[in-house]
Amino acid sequence: MAFVAGTAAGPIAAGALAQYAPAPAVLPYLFHLALLAEGARRVSGLSAAAPHTHRWRPACPRVPAGLRSRFATAAATGFLAWTAAGLFLAVIPAALSRAAGIDDLAVTGGVVGAVLVCSVPAQPVVARLGAPLAQAVGLGALTGALAVLAVTGGRSL
């Protein structure tokens, strides 16, 4: 949840800074660099891991035979969900500008961030529904949304 909420904060904050703050082509990047510097400062203060007593050798990734079906389903679901989200995040700013005539970067950032913000409260629902039912419902909703996008040809926001 924290990862998605943090990912949503990026376009929302960048849009607001680019629209309302001075130096809109520079300030969002400086803000990002400041956050990276703070992250690096905090990571550098962590204690080192205990030394290994044996030499590490790379190993081939392996999924136990009994978990392969569940792993494949989870991997496909994650791939499809992030592909749809990535498509939305990449296309919606241009669609808002061209189709709706919205040139306010704060609004665009808010709309882009909204898709990620909406997934934050959905994540605890998965735990209550159970993974198989949540995956089926989520993939069904994703299929429906992509079908609407295909039928409208992306003309309708």
Tab-separated table of C-alpha atoms in Angstrom:
chain	number	residue	atom	x	y	z
A	1	MET	CA	0.000	0.000	0.000
A	2	ALA	CA	2.831	2.386	0.826
A	3	PHE	CA	4.501	1.762	-2.540
A	4	VAL	CA	1.333	2.560	-4.488
A	5	ALA	CA	0.493	5.566	-2.314
A	6	GLY	CA	4.011	6.903	-2.830
A	7	THR	CA	3.754	6.282	-6.567
A	8	ALA	CA	0.450	8.203	-6.612
A	9	ALA	CA	1.996	11.119	-4.729
A	10	GLY	CA	4.541	11.660	-7.518
A	11	PRO	CA	2.262	12.880	-10.322
A	12	ILE	CA	-0.006	14.711	-7.885
A	13	ALA	CA	2.863	16.674	-6.320
A	14	ALA	CA	4.669	17.187	-9.639
A	15	GLY	CA	1.500	18.474	-11.291
A	16	ALA	CA	0.818	20.903	-8.453
A	17	LEU	CA	4.413	22.147	-8.424
A	18	ALA	CA	4.549	22.477	-12.211
A	19	GLN	CA	1.248	24.382	-12.297
A	20	TYR	CA	1.452	26.664	-9.274
A	21	ALA	CA	5.076	26.962	-8.117
A	22	PRO	CA	7.743	29.153	-9.686
A	23	ALA	CA	10.167	27.553	-12.172
A	24	PRO	CA	7.755	24.801	-13.257
A	25	ALA	CA	10.300	23.123	-15.526
A	26	VAL	CA	12.906	22.934	-12.747
A	27	LEU	CA	11.268	22.822	-9.302
A	28	PRO	CA	9.622	19.347	-9.560
A	29	TYR	CA	13.013	17.864	-10.470
A	30	LEU	CA	14.785	19.689	-7.645
A	31	PHE	CA	12.127	18.434	-5.231
A	32	HIS	CA	12.672	14.899	-6.515
A	33	LEU	CA	16.449	15.240	-6.090
A	34	ALA	CA	15.942	16.489	-2.530
A	35	LEU	CA	13.796	13.440	-1.744
A	36	LEU	CA	16.435	11.145	-3.261
A	37	ALA	CA	19.145	12.824	-1.184
A	38	GLU	CA	17.087	12.335	1.979
A	39	GLY	CA	16.548	8.687	1.080
A	40	ALA	CA	20.265	8.203	0.472
A	41	ARG	CA	21.043	9.876	3.803
A	42	ARG	CA	18.694	7.541	5.628
A	43	VAL	CA	19.947	4.415	3.872
A	44	SER	CA	23.574	5.322	4.567
A	45	GLY	CA	22.736	5.437	8.276
A	46	LEU	CA	21.536	1.826	8.360
A	47	SER	CA	23.775	-0.749	9.969
A	48	ALA	CA	25.586	-3.164	7.710
A	49	ALA	CA	24.368	-6.724	7.349
A	50	ALA	CA	26.172	-9.440	9.247
A	51	PRO	CA	29.110	-10.833	7.285
A	52	HIS	CA	28.442	-14.067	5.420
A	53	THR	CA	30.325	-17.118	6.599
A	54	HIS	CA	30.142	-18.840	3.231
A	55	ARG	CA	30.764	-17.686	-0.302
A	56	TRP	CA	27.642	-16.638	-2.191
A	57	ARG	CA	27.001	-18.161	-5.595
A	58	PRO	CA	24.183	-17.177	-7.909
A	59	ALA	CA	21.429	-19.754	-8.242
A	60	CYS	CA	18.763	-20.252	-10.844
A	61	PRO	CA	15.394	-18.939	-9.678
A	62	ARG	CA	13.107	-21.822	-8.865
A	63	VAL	CA	9.451	-22.068	-7.973
A	64	PRO	CA	8.458	-25.267	-6.163
A	65	ALA	CA	6.271	-27.548	-8.311
A	66	GLY	CA	3.285	-27.272	-5.957
A	67	LEU	CA	3.252	-23.474	-6.188
A	68	ARG	CA	3.834	-23.004	-9.933
A	69	SER	CA	0.165	-22.609	-10.841
A	70	ARG	CA	-0.469	-20.066	-8.093
A	71	PHE	CA	2.761	-18.242	-8.941
A	72	ALA	CA	1.883	-18.092	-12.649
A	73	THR	CA	-1.599	-16.747	-11.843
A	74	ALA	CA	-0.212	-14.102	-9.477
A	75	ALA	CA	2.514	-13.111	-11.947
A	76	ALA	CA	0.042	-12.812	-14.839
A	77	THR	CA	-2.374	-10.788	-12.705
A	78	GLY	CA	0.358	-8.398	-11.562
A	79	PHE	CA	1.690	-8.053	-15.099
A	80	LEU	CA	-1.748	-7.302	-16.575
A	81	ALA	CA	-2.723	-4.881	-13.802
A	82	TRP	CA	0.510	-2.869	-14.048
A	83	THR	CA	0.336	-2.940	-17.853
A	84	ALA	CA	-3.139	-1.401	-17.749
A	85	ALA	CA	-2.045	1.117	-15.116
A	86	GLY	CA	1.054	1.988	-17.147
A	87	LEU	CA	-1.073	2.496	-20.255
A	88	PHE	CA	-3.399	4.785	-18.310
A	89	LEU	CA	-0.526	6.734	-16.766
A	90	ALA	CA	1.156	7.194	-20.143
A	91	VAL	CA	-1.905	8.096	-22.224
A	92	ILE	CA	-4.212	10.079	-19.935
A	93	PRO	CA	-2.220	13.351	-19.883
A	94	ALA	CA	-2.408	13.634	-23.687
A	95	ALA	CA	-6.063	12.551	-23.697
A	96	LEU	CA	-6.976	15.173	-21.099
A	97	SER	CA	-5.250	17.850	-23.109
A	98	ARG	CA	-6.549	16.880	-26.551
A	99	ALA	CA	-10.023	15.492	-25.858
A	100	ALA	CA	-11.076	17.571	-22.876
A	101	GLY	CA	-8.992	20.689	-23.429
A	102	ILE	CA	-7.574	20.478	-19.907
A	103	ASP	CA	-4.138	22.066	-19.743
A	104	ASP	CA	-3.942	22.463	-15.947
A	105	LEU	CA	-1.001	20.293	-14.877
A	106	ALA	CA	-2.327	19.982	-11.318
A	107	VAL	CA	-5.611	18.526	-12.623
A	108	THR	CA	-3.741	16.185	-14.952
A	109	GLY	CA	-1.468	15.045	-12.108
A	110	GLY	CA	-4.500	14.551	-9.875
A	111	VAL	CA	-6.298	12.412	-12.458
A	112	VAL	CA	-3.177	10.351	-13.133
A	113	GLY	CA	-2.586	9.898	-9.397
A	114	ALA	CA	-6.238	8.982	-8.836
A	115	VAL	CA	-5.888	5.592	-10.505
A	116	LEU	CA	-3.143	4.710	-8.037
A	117	VAL	CA	-4.892	6.315	-5.067
A	118	CYS	CA	-7.955	4.166	-5.788
A	119	SER	CA	-5.892	0.998	-5.605
A	120	VAL	CA	-4.716	1.756	-2.056
A	121	PRO	CA	-8.059	1.077	-0.295
A	122	ALA	CA	-8.699	-1.841	-2.674
A	123	GLN	CA	-5.684	-3.759	-1.394
A	124	PRO	CA	-7.092	-4.664	2.053
A	125	VAL	CA	-10.219	-5.952	0.285
A	126	VAL	CA	-8.044	-8.575	-1.399
A	127	ALA	CA	-7.130	-10.021	1.993
A	128	ARG	CA	-10.815	-10.291	2.926
A	129	LEU	CA	-11.923	-11.784	-0.400
A	130	GLY	CA	-9.003	-14.144	-0.766
A	131	ALA	CA	-6.559	-14.114	-3.650
A	132	PRO	CA	-8.459	-16.345	-6.134
A	133	LEU	CA	-11.739	-14.397	-5.916
A	134	ALA	CA	-9.966	-11.015	-5.865
A	135	GLN	CA	-7.953	-11.966	-8.951
A	136	ALA	CA	-11.079	-13.103	-10.795
A	137	VAL	CA	-12.985	-9.921	-9.908
A	138	GLY	CA	-10.023	-7.678	-10.731
A	139	LEU	CA	-9.295	-9.364	-14.056
A	140	GLY	CA	-12.997	-9.245	-14.944
A	141	ALA	CA	-13.130	-5.514	-14.211
A	142	LEU	CA	-9.907	-4.968	-16.153
A	143	THR	CA	-11.293	-6.904	-19.122
A	144	GLY	CA	-14.487	-4.849	-19.046
A	145	ALA	CA	-12.600	-1.564	-18.863
A	146	LEU	CA	-10.302	-2.528	-21.729
A	147	ALA	CA	-13.331	-3.614	-23.776
A	148	VAL	CA	-14.956	-0.200	-23.242
A	149	LEU	CA	-11.684	1.456	-24.248
A	150	ALA	CA	-11.534	-0.682	-27.406
A	151	VAL	CA	-15.178	-0.068	-28.324
A	152	THR	CA	-14.879	3.703	-27.907
A	153	GLY	CA	-11.497	3.771	-29.598
A	154	GLY	CA	-10.220	5.870	-26.713
A	155	ARG	CA	-12.429	8.803	-27.816
A	156	SER	CA	-14.403	8.955	-24.571
A	157	LEU	CA	-12.788	9.974	-21.307
